[in-house]
CSV table of C-alpha atoms and ligand atoms in Angstrom, one decimal:
chain,number,residue,atom,x,y,z
U,1,MET,CA,174.6,-122.2,167.9
U,2,ASP,CA,177.5,-120.0,169.0
U,3,LYS,CA,177.9,-119.4,172.7
U,4,VAL,CA,178.0,-115.9,174.0
U,5,LYS,CA,180.9,-115.1,176.2
U,6,VAL,CA,180.4,-112.2,178.7
U,7,ILE,CA,183.3,-110.1,179.8
U,8,GLU,CA,182.6,-108.0,182.8
U,9,ILE,CA,183.9,-104.4,182.6
U,10,LYS,CA,182.0,-102.3,185.2
U,11,LYS,CA,183.5,-99.0,184.4
U,12,SER,CA,182.0,-95.5,184.5
U,13,VAL,CA,182.5,-93.6,181.3
U,14,PHE,CA,183.7,-90.7,183.5
U,15,ALA,CA,186.5,-92.7,185.2
U,16,ASP,CA,189.3,-91.9,182.8
U,17,ASN,CA,188.3,-88.2,182.7
U,18,ASP,CA,188.3,-88.0,186.5
U,19,ARG,CA,191.8,-89.5,186.5
U,20,ASP,CA,193.0,-87.1,183.8
U,21,ALA,CA,191.5,-84.2,185.7
U,22,ASP,CA,193.3,-85.1,188.9
U,23,SER,CA,196.6,-85.3,187.1
U,24,LEU,CA,196.1,-81.9,185.4
U,25,ARG,CA,195.4,-80.4,188.9
U,26,SER,CA,198.6,-81.8,190.3
U,27,TYR,CA,200.5,-80.4,187.3
U,28,LEU,CA,198.9,-77.0,187.9
U,29,LYS,CA,199.7,-77.1,191.6
U,30,ALA,CA,203.3,-77.8,190.9
U,31,LYS,CA,203.5,-74.9,188.5
U,32,GLY,CA,201.6,-72.6,190.8
U,33,VAL,CA,198.9,-71.9,188.3
U,34,TYR,CA,195.2,-71.6,189.4
U,35,LEU,CA,192.6,-72.7,186.9
U,36,LEU,CA,189.0,-71.5,187.3
U,37,ASN,CA,186.2,-73.3,185.3
U,38,LEU,CA,183.4,-70.8,184.7
U,39,MET,CA,180.1,-72.2,183.5
U,40,SER,CA,176.6,-70.8,182.7
U,41,SER,CA,173.8,-70.8,180.2
U,42,PRO,CA,174.5,-68.9,176.9
U,43,GLY,CA,174.3,-65.2,177.3
U,44,SER,CA,174.3,-65.0,181.1
U,45,GLY,CA,177.2,-62.5,181.0
U,46,LYS,CA,180.4,-64.6,181.3
U,47,THR,CA,182.5,-62.5,178.8
U,48,THR,CA,181.2,-59.1,180.2
U,49,THR,CA,182.0,-60.3,183.8
U,50,LEU,CA,185.4,-61.5,182.9
U,51,ILE,CA,186.4,-58.2,181.2
U,52,ARG,CA,185.3,-56.2,184.3
U,53,THR,CA,187.1,-58.6,186.7
U,54,ILE,CA,190.3,-58.8,184.7
U,55,ASN,CA,190.5,-55.0,184.5
U,56,LEU,CA,190.3,-54.9,188.3
U,57,LEU,CA,192.9,-57.6,188.8
U,58,LYS,CA,195.4,-57.3,186.0
U,59,ASP,CA,197.9,-55.2,188.0
U,60,LYS,CA,197.8,-57.7,190.8
U,61,LEU,CA,197.8,-61.0,188.9
U,62,ARG,CA,199.0,-62.3,185.6
U,63,ILE,CA,195.9,-63.7,184.0
U,64,ALA,CA,195.1,-65.7,180.8
U,65,VAL,CA,191.7,-66.7,179.4
U,66,MET,CA,190.7,-69.7,177.4
U,67,GLU,CA,187.4,-69.3,175.6
U,68,ALA,CA,185.6,-72.5,174.7
U,69,ASP,CA,183.3,-72.1,171.7
U,70,ILE,CA,181.9,-74.4,169.2
U,71,ASP,CA,183.3,-72.5,166.3
U,72,SER,CA,183.7,-68.7,166.5
U,73,ASP,CA,186.5,-66.7,168.1
U,74,VAL,CA,184.4,-63.6,168.9
U,75,ASP,CA,184.8,-63.9,172.7
U,76,ALA,CA,188.6,-64.5,172.7
U,77,VAL,CA,189.0,-61.4,170.5
U,78,LYS,CA,186.7,-59.3,172.7
U,79,ILE,CA,188.7,-60.2,175.9
U,80,LYS,CA,192.0,-59.4,174.2
U,81,GLU,CA,190.8,-56.0,172.9
U,82,ALA,CA,189.1,-55.0,176.2
U,83,THR,CA,191.8,-56.1,178.6
U,84,GLY,CA,195.1,-56.6,176.7
U,85,ILE,CA,195.7,-60.0,178.4
U,86,GLN,CA,196.5,-63.3,176.7
U,87,SER,CA,193.3,-64.9,175.5
U,88,ILE,CA,193.0,-68.0,173.3
U,89,GLN,CA,190.2,-69.7,171.6
U,90,LEU,CA,189.6,-73.4,172.3
U,91,HIS,CA,187.4,-75.1,169.6
U,92,THR,CA,185.3,-77.9,171.0
U,93,GLY,CA,184.6,-79.5,167.6
U,94,GLY,CA,180.9,-79.5,168.2
U,95,MET,CA,181.1,-81.0,171.7
U,96,CYS,CA,178.7,-79.7,174.3
U,97,HIS,CA,181.2,-79.8,177.1
U,98,LEU,CA,185.0,-79.7,177.7
U,99,ASP,CA,186.8,-82.7,179.3
U,100,ALA,CA,190.1,-82.7,181.1
U,101,GLU,CA,192.0,-83.8,178.0
U,102,MET,CA,190.6,-80.9,175.9
U,103,THR,CA,191.4,-78.5,178.7
U,104,ARG,CA,195.0,-79.8,178.9
U,105,GLN,CA,195.4,-79.4,175.1
U,106,GLY,CA,194.1,-75.9,175.4
U,107,LEU,CA,196.6,-75.1,178.1
U,108,ASP,CA,199.4,-76.3,175.8
U,109,ASN,CA,198.6,-73.2,173.7
U,110,VAL,CA,198.8,-70.8,176.6
U,111,MET,CA,202.2,-69.3,177.6
U,112,LEU,CA,202.0,-70.3,181.3
U,113,GLU,CA,205.3,-68.9,182.4
U,114,GLY,CA,204.6,-66.3,185.1
U,115,VAL,CA,200.8,-66.8,184.8
U,116,ASP,CA,199.0,-66.9,188.2
U,117,LEU,CA,195.4,-67.4,187.0
U,118,VAL,CA,193.8,-69.0,184.0
U,119,ILE,CA,190.1,-68.7,183.5
U,120,LEU,CA,188.3,-71.1,181.3
U,121,GLU,CA,185.0,-69.9,179.9
U,122,ASN,CA,183.2,-73.2,179.3
U,123,VAL,CA,180.6,-74.0,176.7
U,124,GLY,CA,177.2,-72.3,177.5
U,125,ASN,CA,175.1,-75.1,178.9
U,126,LEU,CA,174.0,-76.1,182.5
U,127,VAL,CA,173.8,-79.8,182.0
U,128,CYS,CA,176.9,-81.7,180.9
U,129,PRO,CA,179.8,-79.3,181.7
U,130,ALA,CA,178.8,-80.2,185.3
U,131,GLU,CA,179.5,-83.8,184.7
U,132,PHE,CA,183.0,-83.5,183.3
U,133,ASP,CA,185.8,-82.5,185.7
U,134,THR,CA,188.0,-80.2,183.6
U,135,GLY,CA,190.9,-80.4,186.0
U,136,ALA,CA,190.2,-76.9,187.4
U,137,VAL,CA,190.9,-76.0,191.0
U,138,ARG,CA,187.4,-74.6,191.4
U,139,ASN,CA,184.1,-74.4,189.5
U,140,ALA,CA,182.1,-71.2,189.4
U,141,MET,CA,178.9,-70.4,187.6
U,142,ILE,CA,176.9,-67.3,186.6
U,143,LEU,CA,173.2,-67.3,186.8
U,144,SER,CA,171.5,-64.2,185.4
U,145,VAL,CA,168.3,-62.7,186.8
U,146,PRO,CA,166.2,-63.3,183.6
U,147,GLU,CA,166.8,-67.1,183.8
U,148,GLY,CA,164.8,-67.3,187.1
U,149,ASP,CA,165.6,-68.1,190.7
U,150,ASP,CA,164.6,-71.7,190.5
U,151,LYS,CA,167.5,-72.8,188.3
U,152,PRO,CA,169.2,-74.6,191.3
U,153,LEU,CA,166.2,-76.8,191.6
U,154,LYS,CA,166.1,-77.6,187.8
U,155,TYR,CA,169.9,-78.2,187.4
U,156,PRO,CA,170.9,-79.7,190.7
U,157,LEU,CA,174.2,-81.2,189.6
U,158,MET,CA,175.6,-77.9,188.2
U,159,PHE,CA,174.9,-76.1,191.5
U,160,SER,CA,176.3,-78.9,193.6
U,161,VAL,CA,179.7,-78.8,191.8
U,162,CYS,CA,180.1,-75.0,192.0
U,163,ASP,CA,181.8,-73.3,194.9
U,164,LEU,CA,180.8,-69.9,193.7
U,165,VAL,CA,177.5,-68.7,192.2
U,166,ILE,CA,177.5,-65.3,190.7
U,167,ILE,CA,174.1,-63.8,190.2
U,168,ASN,CA,174.4,-61.3,187.3
U,169,LYS,CA,172.2,-58.7,185.7
U,170,MET,CA,171.0,-57.4,189.1
U,171,ASP,CA,170.0,-54.1,187.3
U,172,VAL,CA,167.0,-55.8,185.7
U,173,LEU,CA,165.7,-57.2,189.0
U,174,PRO,CA,162.7,-54.8,189.1
U,175,TYR,CA,161.4,-56.3,185.8
U,176,PHE,CA,161.5,-60.0,186.8
U,177,ASN,CA,160.0,-61.9,189.7
U,178,PHE,CA,163.4,-63.1,190.8
U,179,ASP,CA,163.6,-63.6,194.5
U,180,LEU,CA,167.3,-63.3,195.6
U,181,GLU,CA,166.7,-64.7,199.1
U,182,LYS,CA,164.9,-67.7,197.7
U,183,CYS,CA,167.6,-68.3,195.2
U,184,ARG,CA,170.3,-68.2,197.9
U,185,GLU,CA,168.2,-70.8,199.8
U,186,TYR,CA,168.0,-73.1,196.7
U,187,VAL,CA,171.7,-72.8,196.1
U,188,ARG,CA,172.3,-73.7,199.8
U,189,MET,CA,170.2,-76.8,199.3
U,190,ARG,CA,172.5,-78.0,196.6
U,191,ASN,CA,175.8,-76.9,198.2
U,192,PRO,CA,175.8,-75.5,201.7
U,193,LYS,CA,179.4,-74.3,201.2
U,194,ALA,CA,178.8,-72.3,198.0
U,195,ARG,CA,179.4,-68.5,198.1
U,196,VAL,CA,176.7,-66.3,196.3
U,197,ILE,CA,177.8,-63.0,194.9
U,198,PRO,CA,175.2,-60.7,193.2
U,199,ILE,CA,176.7,-58.4,190.6
U,200,CYS,CA,175.8,-56.2,187.6
U,201,ALA,CA,178.5,-56.8,185.1
U,202,LEU,CA,177.3,-54.0,182.9
U,203,SER,CA,178.0,-51.3,185.5
U,204,GLY,CA,180.6,-53.2,187.4
U,205,GLU,CA,178.7,-53.1,190.6
U,206,GLY,CA,179.6,-56.0,193.0
U,207,VAL,CA,182.4,-57.3,190.7
U,208,GLU,CA,185.1,-56.4,193.4
U,209,ALA,CA,183.7,-59.2,195.5
U,210,PHE,CA,184.4,-61.7,192.8
U,211,ALA,CA,187.9,-60.2,192.3
U,212,ASP,CA,188.6,-60.5,196.0
U,213,TRP,CA,187.4,-64.1,196.0
U,214,LEU,CA,189.8,-64.8,193.2
U,215,LEU,CA,192.7,-63.1,194.9
U,216,GLU,CA,192.2,-65.1,198.0
U,217,GLU,CA,191.8,-68.4,196.1
U,218,VAL,CA,195.0,-67.9,194.1
U,219,ALA,CA,197.0,-67.0,197.2
U,220,LYS,CA,195.8,-70.2,199.0
U,221,TRP,CA,196.6,-72.3,195.9
U,222,LYS,CA,200.2,-70.9,195.7
U,223,GLN,CA,201.0,-71.6,199.4
H,1,MET,CA,174.5,-83.3,171.1
H,2,HIS,CA,175.6,-84.7,174.5
H,3,GLU,CA,174.9,-88.4,173.7
H,4,LEU,CA,177.2,-88.5,170.7
H,5,GLY,CA,180.1,-87.3,172.9
H,6,ILE,CA,179.2,-90.1,175.5
H,7,VAL,CA,179.2,-92.7,172.7
H,8,PHE,CA,182.8,-91.7,171.8
H,9,TYR,CA,183.9,-92.4,175.4
H,10,ILE,CA,182.1,-95.7,175.3
H,11,ILE,CA,183.7,-96.8,172.1
H,12,ARG,CA,187.2,-95.8,173.4
H,13,ASP,CA,186.7,-97.9,176.6
H,14,VAL,CA,185.1,-100.9,174.8
H,15,LYS,CA,187.9,-101.1,172.2
H,16,GLN,CA,190.5,-100.9,175.0
H,17,ALA,CA,188.8,-103.7,177.0
H,18,ALA,CA,188.4,-105.8,173.8
H,19,GLU,CA,192.1,-105.5,173.0
H,20,GLN,CA,193.1,-106.4,176.5
H,21,ASN,CA,191.0,-109.6,176.2
H,22,GLY,CA,192.2,-110.5,172.7
H,23,VAL,CA,188.7,-110.0,171.3
H,24,GLU,CA,188.4,-109.1,167.6
H,25,HIS,CA,184.7,-108.4,167.4
H,26,VAL,CA,182.2,-107.4,170.1
H,27,SER,CA,178.6,-108.4,169.5
H,28,ALA,CA,176.9,-106.4,172.3
H,29,VAL,CA,177.7,-103.8,174.9
H,30,VAL,CA,175.6,-103.7,178.1
H,31,MET,CA,175.3,-100.3,179.8
H,32,ASN,CA,173.9,-99.3,183.2
H,33,ILE,CA,172.2,-95.9,182.7
H,34,GLY,CA,170.9,-94.1,185.8
H,35,GLU,CA,167.4,-92.7,185.7
H,36,VAL,CA,168.6,-89.2,186.5
H,37,SER,CA,171.8,-89.3,184.5
H,38,THR,CA,171.9,-86.7,181.8
H,39,VAL,CA,171.8,-89.4,179.1
H,40,VAL,CA,168.6,-90.0,177.1
H,41,PRO,CA,168.6,-93.8,176.2
H,42,GLU,CA,166.9,-93.4,172.8
H,43,TYR,CA,169.4,-90.7,171.7
H,44,LEU,CA,172.2,-92.8,173.0
H,45,SER,CA,171.1,-95.8,170.9
H,46,ASP,CA,170.7,-93.7,167.8
H,47,CYS,CA,174.2,-92.2,168.2
H,48,TRP,CA,175.6,-95.6,169.0
H,49,ARG,CA,174.3,-97.2,165.7
H,50,TRP,CA,175.8,-94.3,163.7
H,51,ALA,CA,179.2,-94.3,165.4
H,52,ALA,CA,179.7,-98.0,166.2
H,53,ASP,CA,179.2,-99.1,162.6
H,54,LYS,CA,182.1,-97.0,161.5
H,55,GLU,CA,184.4,-99.2,163.7
H,56,GLU,CA,185.5,-102.6,162.3
H,57,MET,CA,185.4,-104.2,165.7
H,58,LEU,CA,181.9,-102.9,166.5
H,59,LYS,CA,180.0,-103.3,163.2
H,60,GLY,CA,176.5,-104.5,164.0
H,61,CYS,CA,177.3,-104.5,167.7
H,62,GLU,CA,174.1,-104.1,169.8
H,63,LEU,CA,173.9,-101.6,172.7
H,64,LYS,CA,171.8,-103.0,175.5
H,65,ILE,CA,170.6,-100.5,178.1
H,66,ARG,CA,169.7,-101.4,181.7
H,67,THR,CA,168.0,-98.7,183.6
H,68,VAL,CA,169.3,-98.1,187.2
H,69,PRO,CA,166.4,-96.6,189.3
H,70,ALA,CA,167.2,-93.4,191.1
H,71,ILE,CA,167.0,-93.7,194.9
H,72,THR,CA,167.4,-91.0,197.4
H,73,HIS,CA,168.4,-91.5,201.0
H,74,CYS,CA,167.0,-89.3,203.8
H,75,ASP,CA,169.2,-88.3,206.7
H,76,GLY,CA,166.2,-87.0,208.6
H,77,CYS,CA,164.5,-90.4,209.1
H,78,GLY,CA,167.0,-92.9,207.5
H,79,GLY,CA,164.5,-93.9,204.9
H,80,GLN,CA,164.8,-94.3,201.1
H,81,TYR,CA,162.5,-93.3,198.3
H,82,SER,CA,162.2,-92.9,194.5
H,83,THR,CA,163.9,-89.7,193.4
H,84,VAL,CA,161.9,-89.4,190.2
H,85,ARG,CA,158.6,-89.6,192.1
H,86,TYR,CA,159.3,-87.4,195.1
H,87,GLY,CA,162.4,-85.2,194.3
H,88,LYS,CA,164.3,-83.5,197.0
H,89,LYS,CA,161.8,-83.7,199.9
H,90,CYS,CA,161.4,-87.0,201.8
H,91,PRO,CA,157.8,-88.4,201.5
H,92,HIS,CA,158.2,-90.2,204.8
H,93,CYS,CA,159.2,-87.3,207.1
H,94,GLY,CA,159.2,-84.1,205.0
H,95,SER,CA,163.0,-83.5,205.5
H,96,ASP,CA,165.1,-81.8,202.8
H,97,ASP,CA,168.2,-83.3,204.2
H,98,THR,CA,168.5,-85.9,201.5
H,99,TRP,CA,171.1,-87.2,199.0
H,100,LEU,CA,171.1,-89.3,195.9
H,101,LEU,CA,172.1,-92.9,196.6
H,102,GLN,CA,172.1,-94.2,193.0
H,103,GLY,CA,170.7,-93.1,189.6
H,104,ARG,CA,173.5,-91.0,188.0
H,105,GLU,CA,175.4,-94.0,186.5
H,106,VAL,CA,176.7,-94.0,182.9
H,107,GLU,CA,178.6,-97.2,183.2
H,108,ILE,CA,179.8,-100.0,180.9
H,109,LYS,CA,178.6,-103.1,182.6
H,110,GLU,CA,179.9,-105.8,180.3
H,111,ILE,CA,180.6,-106.7,176.7
H,112,GLU,CA,179.3,-109.8,174.9
H,113,VAL,CA,181.4,-111.8,172.4
H,114,ILE,CA,180.3,-114.6,170.1
Y,301,LIG,N1,171.3,-55.6,181.7
Y,301,LIG,C1,172.4,-56.3,181.8
Y,301,LIG,N2,172.9,-56.9,180.7
Y,301,LIG,C2,174.1,-57.6,180.8
Y,301,LIG,C3,174.8,-57.7,182.0
Y,301,LIG,N3,175.9,-58.4,181.8
Y,301,LIG,C4,175.9,-58.8,180.5
Y,301,LIG,N4,174.8,-58.2,179.9
Y,301,LIG,C5,174.4,-58.4,178.5
Y,301,LIG,O1,174.1,-59.7,178.2
Y,301,LIG,C6,174.5,-60.1,176.9
Y,301,LIG,C7,175.4,-61.3,176.9
Y,301,LIG,O2,176.6,-61.1,177.6
Y,301,LIG,P1,177.9,-61.9,177.4
Y,301,LIG,O3,178.9,-61.3,178.4
Y,301,LIG,O4,178.3,-61.9,176.0
Y,301,LIG,O5,177.4,-63.3,177.9
Y,301,LIG,P2,178.2,-64.7,177.7
Y,301,LIG,O6,177.7,-65.5,178.9
Y,301,LIG,O7,179.6,-64.5,177.6
Y,301,LIG,O8,177.5,-65.2,176.4
Y,301,LIG,P3,178.0,-66.5,175.5
Y,301,LIG,O9,179.5,-66.6,175.5
Y,301,LIG,O10,177.4,-66.2,174.1
Y,301,LIG,O11,177.3,-67.7,176.1
Y,301,LIG,C8,175.2,-58.9,176.3
Y,301,LIG,O12,174.3,-58.2,175.5
Y,301,LIG,C9,175.6,-58.1,177.5
Y,301,LIG,O13,175.7,-56.7,177.3
Y,301,LIG,C10,174.2,-57.0,183.2
Y,301,LIG,O14,174.7,-57.0,184.3
Y,301,LIG,N5,173.0,-56.3,183.0
Y,302,LIG,MG1,180.9,-65.3,176.1
Y,303,LIG,ZN1,178.2,-82.8,176.8
Y,304,LIG,ZN1,162.8,-88.8,205.8
């Protein structure tokens, strides 16, 4: 009978990614580029919000967008057409999330010279993107009214890693039993420091608050 | 398919560890999986079988999963309780001021070699 030899490893599968993410952040800090990781469920309004926000900011900041999508390049084209800024497609090869290595490879295709802000539209999913640090300076997420005010209770990790929660589709509030105050309270339970900004990306209402937050964040990062 | 992605990270780490230890074939990999990690053990096992058999070093290699219970600590009363059973609110004192002590692990514990 052959003897079994046991070799202890004791290593989290996230360990390498956490290290890669930290080194990407140091690289971005040295270059003075701010990377925002934007997450949400599919269809919550990421692309619509980005177009509005970029059009408010493009005279003040040089912005580029990376669109993570399983296969299509619809969103990257939409952003380029609606704002004129640099926008690239990042194919995830079927993966349900982006890790730091994939983010770094995506950035290799962005002309970073003179760019102040890169926004990454992550894969639409509230579960595993929260688990993988992309190397971004901050995480933000969009929750839309039709999804319900109890999402922070159901996806605790996502809300605990985000510093900004945008509540989108405020125009449809009258048709859903979405309680904004309750939602703020649930977000606070997950992350007491998180900022909550209600908007309507369709009309543009409230979007300046997000734009101002970005301006402040980028200025702090470049100090 | 989240678990397949996780399997690729496990394979990368196991191959690296095996090479460092001069091992040519790994017969089993033991994982610690937290009760409230985002990994579903049955899916992980299925993805493992499919992907591991494509690697010479991991052909037939078994994936053994040890479940790590999720435990929450309460800052209100200093007590601890089962996260899965009681969630965010402490069953001892009713406080919401609680945090997860363990239960999110997705960790390679050890490998077995014959
Ligand atoms: N009523 C309303 N609809 C909105 C609002 N913002 C976005 N939508 C609509 O929601 C749908 C999805 O918007 P997108 O911006 O494509 O959402 P997304 O999160 O980028 O979607 P994916 O990239 O497919 O995950 C579109 O039909 C938008 O017109 C809003 O504030 N109010
Ligand atoms: Mg989109
Ligand atoms: Zn995933
Ligand atoms: Zn208690």
